[in-house]
Amino acid sequence: MVARAARAADLADLDGAVSDCFACPRLVGWREEVARTKRAAFRDQEYWGRPVPGLGTPDARIGILGLAPAAHGGNRTGRIFTGDRSGDVLFAALHRAGLANQPTSVAADDGLALRDTRIFAAVRCAPPDNKPTPAERDTCAPWLHREVALIRPTLRVVVALGAFAWAAWWPVLREVYGVRPPSPRPAFGHGAHWSGTTAPALLGCYHVSQQNTFTGRLTPGMLDDVFARARQLAGVD
């Protein structure tokens, strides 16, 4: 898989290779089981049931790094953060920030377009209980590393959604930028900010999960502040 990721010449090539990955038996079994059994509300739909590629522009100045696709969201629709409550919150915020042309993302063919932004996940398959293992994260890392390498010329800031994504970013510094990760690692927190000299800035943001948004731990205003800061750091007008 490392070699397949490294051979990807562009994002389209990478996205096709990601969608054909079978490297993690537990994740493969789960994503396919969910696609067979389905949720009652979506029983008439054909599930994607495969790894979910990134979404956005090849000249992105802002990257958004998530944890993994949702079982009945991206694993169903084939597009990251699409078709679930987390996506509803995220794309509404991106639309308010001027980074998306519409506030909703319900299907892969719904006309959504991002501006100056690329969204990708640390793990590309839906995991049981939304909890990938460290070994699965590390196995999937070459896809993330190659995706960042392909948008490296323009990428200026990465928003890490949650502590898992925050931790997944540090190996990117070594593998893509040839930079030694800071030691000790900066602690994750909402609004946390790390800046290097040759790598993109990193911003922490609570994950747009229902647990966070329904309880008020993450509010629309908090998301707006993070994306306003990301725009500023990225130099997006």
PDB file of C-alpha atoms in Angstrom:
ATOM      1  CA  MET A   1       0.000   0.000   0.000  1.00  0.00           C
ATOM      2  CA  VAL A   2       2.891   2.356   0.707  1.00  0.00           C
ATOM      3  CA  ALA A   3       4.092   1.896  -2.853  1.00  0.00           C
ATOM      4  CA  ARG A   4       0.587   2.426  -4.279  1.00  0.00           C
ATOM      5  CA  ALA A   5       0.225   5.683  -2.394  1.00  0.00           C
ATOM      6  CA  ALA A   6       3.646   6.890  -3.479  1.00  0.00           C
ATOM      7  CA  ARG A   7       2.868   6.163  -7.145  1.00  0.00           C
ATOM      8  CA  ALA A   8      -0.233   8.382  -7.213  1.00  0.00           C
ATOM      9  CA  ALA A   9       0.566  11.138  -9.696  1.00  0.00           C
ATOM     10  CA  ASP A  10      -2.309  13.450  -8.751  1.00  0.00           C
ATOM     11  CA  LEU A  11      -5.364  13.614  -6.515  1.00  0.00           C
ATOM     12  CA  ALA A  12      -7.619  11.783  -8.959  1.00  0.00           C
ATOM     13  CA  ASP A  13      -5.107   8.944  -9.137  1.00  0.00           C
ATOM     14  CA  LEU A  14      -4.806   8.894  -5.363  1.00  0.00           C
ATOM     15  CA  ASP A  15      -8.571   8.924  -4.823  1.00  0.00           C
ATOM     16  CA  GLY A  16      -8.960   5.901  -7.096  1.00  0.00           C
ATOM     17  CA  ALA A  17      -6.242   3.998  -5.283  1.00  0.00           C
ATOM     18  CA  VAL A  18      -7.667   4.853  -1.857  1.00  0.00           C
ATOM     19  CA  SER A  19     -11.086   3.550  -2.896  1.00  0.00           C
ATOM     20  CA  ASP A  20      -9.567   0.166  -3.751  1.00  0.00           C
ATOM     21  CA  CYS A  21      -7.703  -0.448  -0.475  1.00  0.00           C
ATOM     22  CA  PHE A  22      -8.191  -3.681   1.503  1.00  0.00           C
ATOM     23  CA  ALA A  23      -5.256  -3.344   3.906  1.00  0.00           C
ATOM     24  CA  CYS A  24      -7.088  -3.583   7.263  1.00  0.00           C
ATOM     25  CA  PRO A  25      -9.194  -6.772   7.668  1.00  0.00           C
ATOM     26  CA  ARG A  26     -11.246  -5.478  10.602  1.00  0.00           C
ATOM     27  CA  LEU A  27     -12.189  -2.281   8.784  1.00  0.00           C
ATOM     28  CA  VAL A  28     -12.904  -4.080   5.515  1.00  0.00           C
ATOM     29  CA  GLY A  29     -15.216  -6.492   7.299  1.00  0.00           C
ATOM     30  CA  TRP A  30     -17.059  -3.726   9.123  1.00  0.00           C
ATOM     31  CA  ARG A  31     -17.519  -1.364   6.184  1.00  0.00           C
ATOM     32  CA  GLU A  32     -18.883  -4.210   4.050  1.00  0.00           C
ATOM     33  CA  GLU A  33     -21.152  -5.527   6.791  1.00  0.00           C
ATOM     34  CA  VAL A  34     -22.667  -2.068   7.272  1.00  0.00           C
ATOM     35  CA  ALA A  35     -23.169  -1.768   3.509  1.00  0.00           C
ATOM     36  CA  ARG A  36     -25.035  -5.076   3.452  1.00  0.00           C
ATOM     37  CA  THR A  37     -27.241  -4.644   6.505  1.00  0.00           C
ATOM     38  CA  LYS A  38     -27.821  -0.868   6.092  1.00  0.00           C
ATOM     39  CA  ARG A  39     -29.790   1.413   8.370  1.00  0.00           C
ATOM     40  CA  ALA A  40     -33.565   1.180   8.037  1.00  0.00           C
ATOM     41  CA  ALA A  41     -33.852   4.788   6.858  1.00  0.00           C
ATOM     42  CA  PHE A  42     -31.493   4.036   3.958  1.00  0.00           C
ATOM     43  CA  ARG A  43     -32.549   0.485   3.135  1.00  0.00           C
ATOM     44  CA  ASP A  44     -33.418   1.388  -0.462  1.00  0.00           C
ATOM     45  CA  GLN A  45     -30.024   2.988  -1.110  1.00  0.00           C
ATOM     46  CA  GLU A  46     -26.872   1.324  -2.404  1.00  0.00           C
ATOM     47  CA  TYR A  47     -24.060   1.895   0.087  1.00  0.00           C
ATOM     48  CA  TRP A  48     -20.564   2.822  -1.053  1.00  0.00           C
ATOM     49  CA  GLY A  49     -18.992   0.399   1.451  1.00  0.00           C
ATOM     50  CA  ARG A  50     -15.399   1.220   0.521  1.00  0.00           C
ATOM     51  CA  PRO A  51     -12.630   3.565   1.709  1.00  0.00           C
ATOM     52  CA  VAL A  52     -13.619   7.211   1.308  1.00  0.00           C
ATOM     53  CA  PRO A  53     -11.239   9.553  -0.579  1.00  0.00           C
ATOM     54  CA  GLY A  54     -10.638  13.199   0.175  1.00  0.00           C
ATOM     55  CA  LEU A  55     -12.706  16.072  -1.145  1.00  0.00           C
ATOM     56  CA  GLY A  56     -11.774  19.517  -2.359  1.00  0.00           C
ATOM     57  CA  THR A  57      -9.505  21.556  -4.555  1.00  0.00           C
ATOM     58  CA  PRO A  58      -5.981  20.551  -5.660  1.00  0.00           C
ATOM     59  CA  ASP A  59      -4.725  24.057  -4.831  1.00  0.00           C
ATOM     60  CA  ALA A  60      -6.168  24.073  -1.303  1.00  0.00           C
ATOM     61  CA  ARG A  61      -4.664  26.469   1.188  1.00  0.00           C
ATOM     62  CA  ILE A  62      -6.744  25.043   4.054  1.00  0.00           C
ATOM     63  CA  GLY A  63      -6.796  21.363   4.957  1.00  0.00           C
ATOM     64  CA  ILE A  64      -9.380  19.802   7.271  1.00  0.00           C
ATOM     65  CA  LEU A  65      -8.261  16.550   8.868  1.00  0.00           C
ATOM     66  CA  GLY A  66     -10.942  14.300  10.323  1.00  0.00           C
ATOM     67  CA  LEU A  67     -10.925  10.966  12.117  1.00  0.00           C
ATOM     68  CA  ALA A  68     -12.673   8.492   9.781  1.00  0.00           C
ATOM     69  CA  PRO A  69     -15.866   8.186   7.702  1.00  0.00           C
ATOM     70  CA  ALA A  70     -19.164   7.541   9.465  1.00  0.00           C
ATOM     71  CA  ALA A  71     -20.756   4.131   8.955  1.00  0.00           C
ATOM     72  CA  HIS A  72     -23.990   5.563   7.525  1.00  0.00           C
ATOM     73  CA  GLY A  73     -22.494   8.838   6.285  1.00  0.00           C
ATOM     74  CA  GLY A  74     -19.392   8.671   4.104  1.00  0.00           C
ATOM     75  CA  ASN A  75     -19.492   4.868   4.064  1.00  0.00           C
ATOM     76  CA  ARG A  76     -22.967   5.165   2.547  1.00  0.00           C
ATOM     77  CA  THR A  77     -22.538   8.115   0.185  1.00  0.00           C
ATOM     78  CA  GLY A  78     -18.895   7.696  -0.833  1.00  0.00           C
ATOM     79  CA  ARG A  79     -18.040  11.284   0.088  1.00  0.00           C
ATOM     80  CA  ILE A  80     -16.410  12.370   3.307  1.00  0.00           C
ATOM     81  CA  PHE A  81     -18.648  14.053   5.925  1.00  0.00           C
ATOM     82  CA  THR A  82     -21.643  13.589   3.620  1.00  0.00           C
ATOM     83  CA  GLY A  83     -25.071  12.371   4.651  1.00  0.00           C
ATOM     84  CA  ASP A  84     -24.813  12.592   8.443  1.00  0.00           C
ATOM     85  CA  ARG A  85     -25.221  15.127  11.250  1.00  0.00           C
ATOM     86  CA  SER A  86     -21.493  15.824  11.514  1.00  0.00           C
ATOM     87  CA  GLY A  87     -21.439  16.812   7.863  1.00  0.00           C
ATOM     88  CA  ASP A  88     -24.490  19.015   8.348  1.00  0.00           C
ATOM     89  CA  VAL A  89     -22.606  21.002  10.978  1.00  0.00           C
ATOM     90  CA  LEU A  90     -19.270  21.093   9.146  1.00  0.00           C
ATOM     91  CA  PHE A  91     -20.530  22.202   5.737  1.00  0.00           C
ATOM     92  CA  ALA A  92     -22.862  24.788   7.202  1.00  0.00           C
ATOM     93  CA  ALA A  93     -19.814  26.306   8.904  1.00  0.00           C
ATOM     94  CA  LEU A  94     -17.724  26.125   5.724  1.00  0.00           C
ATOM     95  CA  HIS A  95     -20.511  27.863   3.830  1.00  0.00           C
ATOM     96  CA  ARG A  96     -20.678  30.644   6.422  1.00  0.00           C
ATOM     97  CA  ALA A  97     -16.902  31.000   6.091  1.00  0.00           C
ATOM     98  CA  GLY A  98     -17.107  31.322   2.305  1.00  0.00           C
ATOM     99  CA  LEU A  99     -15.295  28.015   1.790  1.00  0.00           C
ATOM    100  CA  ALA A 100     -18.251  26.039   0.352  1.00  0.00           C
ATOM    101  CA  ASN A 101     -20.811  27.018  -2.255  1.00  0.00           C
ATOM    102  CA  GLN A 102     -23.724  25.521  -0.291  1.00  0.00           C
ATOM    103  CA  PRO A 103     -24.445  24.710   3.375  1.00  0.00           C
ATOM    104  CA  THR A 104     -25.407  21.057   2.908  1.00  0.00           C
ATOM    105  CA  SER A 105     -23.731  17.873   1.725  1.00  0.00           C
ATOM    106  CA  VAL A 106     -26.202  15.056   1.218  1.00  0.00           C
ATOM    107  CA  ALA A 107     -24.938  13.074  -1.780  1.00  0.00           C
ATOM    108  CA  ALA A 108     -21.893  12.813  -4.004  1.00  0.00           C
ATOM    109  CA  ASP A 109     -23.747  14.440  -6.906  1.00  0.00           C
ATOM    110  CA  ASP A 110     -25.445  17.316  -5.045  1.00  0.00           C
ATOM    111  CA  GLY A 111     -23.340  20.089  -6.597  1.00  0.00           C
ATOM    112  CA  LEU A 112     -21.189  20.853  -3.562  1.00  0.00           C
ATOM    113  CA  ALA A 113     -17.903  22.622  -4.321  1.00  0.00           C
ATOM    114  CA  LEU A 114     -15.223  23.766  -1.900  1.00  0.00           C
ATOM    115  CA  ARG A 115     -13.070  26.863  -2.203  1.00  0.00           C
ATOM    116  CA  ASP A 116      -9.398  26.844  -1.159  1.00  0.00           C
ATOM    117  CA  THR A 117     -10.126  23.778   0.969  1.00  0.00           C
ATOM    118  CA  ARG A 118      -9.411  20.042   0.992  1.00  0.00           C
ATOM    119  CA  ILE A 119     -10.973  17.612   3.488  1.00  0.00           C
ATOM    120  CA  PHE A 120      -9.402  14.240   4.300  1.00  0.00           C
ATOM    121  CA  ALA A 121      -9.348  11.716   7.125  1.00  0.00           C
ATOM    122  CA  ALA A 122      -6.636  10.004   9.140  1.00  0.00           C
ATOM    123  CA  VAL A 123      -8.388   6.655   8.515  1.00  0.00           C
ATOM    124  CA  ARG A 124     -10.256   6.154   5.251  1.00  0.00           C
ATOM    125  CA  CYS A 125     -12.659   3.343   6.252  1.00  0.00           C
ATOM    126  CA  ALA A 126     -15.554   3.523   8.689  1.00  0.00           C
ATOM    127  CA  PRO A 127     -14.424   1.852  11.945  1.00  0.00           C
ATOM    128  CA  PRO A 128     -16.599  -0.008  14.461  1.00  0.00           C
ATOM    129  CA  ASP A 129     -17.821   2.358  17.198  1.00  0.00           C
ATOM    130  CA  ASN A 130     -16.019   5.218  15.377  1.00  0.00           C
ATOM    131  CA  LYS A 131     -12.788   3.997  16.987  1.00  0.00           C
ATOM    132  CA  PRO A 132      -9.955   2.971  14.672  1.00  0.00           C
ATOM    133  CA  THR A 133      -6.959   1.380  16.341  1.00  0.00           C
ATOM    134  CA  PRO A 134      -3.497   2.963  16.360  1.00  0.00           C
ATOM    135  CA  ALA A 135      -2.329   0.164  14.058  1.00  0.00           C
ATOM    136  CA  GLU A 136      -5.110   0.963  11.571  1.00  0.00           C
ATOM    137  CA  ARG A 137      -4.218   4.649  11.725  1.00  0.00           C
ATOM    138  CA  ASP A 138      -0.582   3.833  10.986  1.00  0.00           C
ATOM    139  CA  THR A 139      -1.471   1.443   8.158  1.00  0.00           C
ATOM    140  CA  CYS A 140      -3.630   4.129   6.558  1.00  0.00           C
ATOM    141  CA  ALA A 141      -1.071   6.913   7.047  1.00  0.00           C
ATOM    142  CA  PRO A 142       0.597   6.625   3.595  1.00  0.00           C
ATOM    143  CA  TRP A 143      -2.644   7.805   1.968  1.00  0.00           C
ATOM    144  CA  LEU A 144      -2.684  10.897   4.178  1.00  0.00           C
ATOM    145  CA  HIS A 145       0.998  11.559   3.607  1.00  0.00           C
ATOM    146  CA  ARG A 146       0.651  11.373  -0.173  1.00  0.00           C
ATOM    147  CA  GLU A 147      -2.452  13.552  -0.190  1.00  0.00           C
ATOM    148  CA  VAL A 148      -0.673  16.253   1.782  1.00  0.00           C
ATOM    149  CA  ALA A 149       2.385  15.939  -0.466  1.00  0.00           C
ATOM    150  CA  LEU A 150       0.223  16.536  -3.541  1.00  0.00           C
ATOM    151  CA  ILE A 151      -1.278  19.746  -2.132  1.00  0.00           C
ATOM    152  CA  ARG A 152       1.905  20.825  -0.365  1.00  0.00           C
ATOM    153  CA  PRO A 153       2.681  23.709  -2.758  1.00  0.00           C
ATOM    154  CA  THR A 154      -0.380  25.653  -1.612  1.00  0.00           C
ATOM    155  CA  LEU A 155      -1.299  24.190   1.810  1.00  0.00           C
ATOM    156  CA  ARG A 156      -0.871  26.770   4.577  1.00  0.00           C
ATOM    157  CA  VAL A 157      -2.969  25.576   7.518  1.00  0.00           C
ATOM    158  CA  VAL A 158      -4.585  22.339   8.697  1.00  0.00           C
ATOM    159  CA  VAL A 159      -7.599  22.183  11.019  1.00  0.00           C
ATOM    160  CA  ALA A 160      -7.511  18.968  13.061  1.00  0.00           C
ATOM    161  CA  LEU A 161     -10.995  17.853  14.092  1.00  0.00           C
ATOM    162  CA  GLY A 162     -10.419  16.136  17.415  1.00  0.00           C
ATOM    163  CA  ALA A 163      -7.488  14.701  19.330  1.00  0.00           C
ATOM    164  CA  PHE A 164      -7.135  11.659  17.047  1.00  0.00           C
ATOM    165  CA  ALA A 165      -6.620  13.844  13.985  1.00  0.00           C
ATOM    166  CA  TRP A 166      -4.308  16.151  15.962  1.00  0.00           C
ATOM    167  CA  ALA A 167      -2.097  13.151  16.833  1.00  0.00           C
ATOM    168  CA  ALA A 168      -2.209  11.836  13.261  1.00  0.00           C
ATOM    169  CA  TRP A 169      -0.740  15.086  11.915  1.00  0.00           C
ATOM    170  CA  TRP A 170       2.679  14.910  13.590  1.00  0.00           C
ATOM    171  CA  PRO A 171       4.081  12.045  11.462  1.00  0.00           C
ATOM    172  CA  VAL A 172       3.163  14.087   8.376  1.00  0.00           C
ATOM    173  CA  LEU A 173       5.791  16.630   9.372  1.00  0.00           C
ATOM    174  CA  ARG A 174       8.543  14.039   9.124  1.00  0.00           C
ATOM    175  CA  GLU A 175       7.260  12.089   6.120  1.00  0.00           C
ATOM    176  CA  VAL A 176       6.184  15.011   3.909  1.00  0.00           C
ATOM    177  CA  TYR A 177       8.112  18.040   5.127  1.00  0.00           C
ATOM    178  CA  GLY A 178      11.253  16.435   6.510  1.00  0.00           C
ATOM    179  CA  VAL A 179      10.668  18.236   9.802  1.00  0.00           C
ATOM    180  CA  ARG A 180      11.149  16.638  13.207  1.00  0.00           C
ATOM    181  CA  PRO A 181       7.841  16.796  15.120  1.00  0.00           C
ATOM    182  CA  PRO A 182       7.944  18.930  18.263  1.00  0.00           C
ATOM    183  CA  SER A 183       8.801  17.198  21.521  1.00  0.00           C
ATOM    184  CA  PRO A 184       6.855  17.087  23.681  1.00  0.00           C
ATOM    185  CA  ARG A 185       3.860  17.214  21.353  1.00  0.00           C
ATOM    186  CA  PRO A 186       1.634  20.272  21.857  1.00  0.00           C
ATOM    187  CA  ALA A 187      -1.560  19.322  23.663  1.00  0.00           C
ATOM    188  CA  PHE A 188      -4.795  19.185  21.702  1.00  0.00           C
ATOM    189  CA  GLY A 189      -7.527  21.629  22.592  1.00  0.00           C
ATOM    190  CA  HIS A 190     -10.163  23.658  20.827  1.00  0.00           C
ATOM    191  CA  GLY A 191      -8.385  26.679  19.394  1.00  0.00           C
ATOM    192  CA  ALA A 192      -4.915  25.197  20.001  1.00  0.00           C
ATOM    193  CA  HIS A 193      -2.375  26.565  17.511  1.00  0.00           C
ATOM    194  CA  TRP A 194       1.022  25.275  16.466  1.00  0.00           C
ATOM    195  CA  SER A 195       3.197  26.877  13.806  1.00  0.00           C
ATOM    196  CA  GLY A 196       6.426  25.665  12.260  1.00  0.00           C
ATOM    197  CA  THR A 197       8.745  27.384   9.833  1.00  0.00           C
ATOM    198  CA  THR A 198       8.383  25.178   6.745  1.00  0.00           C
ATOM    199  CA  ALA A 199       5.187  23.211   7.437  1.00  0.00           C
ATOM    200  CA  PRO A 200       1.556  24.382   7.586  1.00  0.00           C
ATOM    201  CA  ALA A 201       0.151  25.797  10.794  1.00  0.00           C
ATOM    202  CA  LEU A 202      -2.032  23.418  12.806  1.00  0.00           C
ATOM    203  CA  LEU A 203      -5.290  24.448  14.475  1.00  0.00           C
ATOM    204  CA  GLY A 204      -7.236  22.290  16.911  1.00  0.00           C
ATOM    205  CA  CYS A 205     -11.017  22.098  16.772  1.00  0.00           C
ATOM    206  CA  TYR A 206     -13.410  19.899  18.686  1.00  0.00           C
ATOM    207  CA  HIS A 207     -14.803  17.233  16.382  1.00  0.00           C
ATOM    208  CA  VAL A 208     -18.153  17.989  14.758  1.00  0.00           C
ATOM    209  CA  SER A 209     -19.652  14.855  16.304  1.00  0.00           C
ATOM    210  CA  GLN A 210     -23.216  14.751  17.581  1.00  0.00           C
ATOM    211  CA  GLN A 211     -21.849  14.225  21.077  1.00  0.00           C
ATOM    212  CA  ASN A 212     -20.082  17.580  20.886  1.00  0.00           C
ATOM    213  CA  THR A 213     -22.658  19.591  18.949  1.00  0.00           C
ATOM    214  CA  PHE A 214     -25.775  18.310  20.744  1.00  0.00           C
ATOM    215  CA  THR A 215     -24.287  19.003  24.171  1.00  0.00           C
ATOM    216  CA  GLY A 216     -23.039  22.477  23.270  1.00  0.00           C
ATOM    217  CA  ARG A 217     -19.387  21.575  23.745  1.00  0.00           C
ATOM    218  CA  LEU A 218     -18.935  22.763  20.155  1.00  0.00           C
ATOM    219  CA  THR A 219     -21.144  25.626  19.001  1.00  0.00           C
ATOM    220  CA  PRO A 220     -21.537  27.242  15.563  1.00  0.00           C
ATOM    221  CA  GLY A 221     -19.776  30.315  16.890  1.00  0.00           C
ATOM    222  CA  MET A 222     -16.793  28.245  17.990  1.00  0.00           C
ATOM    223  CA  LEU A 223     -16.552  26.703  14.536  1.00  0.00           C
ATOM    224  CA  ASP A 224     -16.826  30.115  12.913  1.00  0.00           C
ATOM    225  CA  ASP A 225     -13.921  31.367  15.001  1.00  0.00           C
ATOM    226  CA  VAL A 226     -11.724  28.437  13.973  1.00  0.00           C
ATOM    227  CA  PHE A 227     -12.414  28.859  10.270  1.00  0.00           C
ATOM    228  CA  ALA A 228     -11.952  32.618  10.467  1.00  0.00           C
ATOM    229  CA  ARG A 229      -8.540  31.950  12.002  1.00  0.00           C
ATOM    230  CA  ALA A 230      -7.762  29.341   9.340  1.00  0.00           C
ATOM    231  CA  ARG A 231      -8.631  31.794   6.580  1.00  0.00           C
ATOM    232  CA  GLN A 232      -6.387  34.400   8.152  1.00  0.00           C
ATOM    233  CA  LEU A 233      -3.432  32.037   8.499  1.00  0.00           C
ATOM    234  CA  ALA A 234      -3.930  30.715   4.962  1.00  0.00           C
ATOM    235  CA  GLY A 235      -4.240  34.156   3.409  1.00  0.00           C
ATOM    236  CA  VAL A 236      -7.676  33.422   1.952  1.00  0.00           C
ATOM    237  CA  ASP A 237      -9.414  36.654   0.986  1.00  0.00           C
TER     238      ASP A 237
END
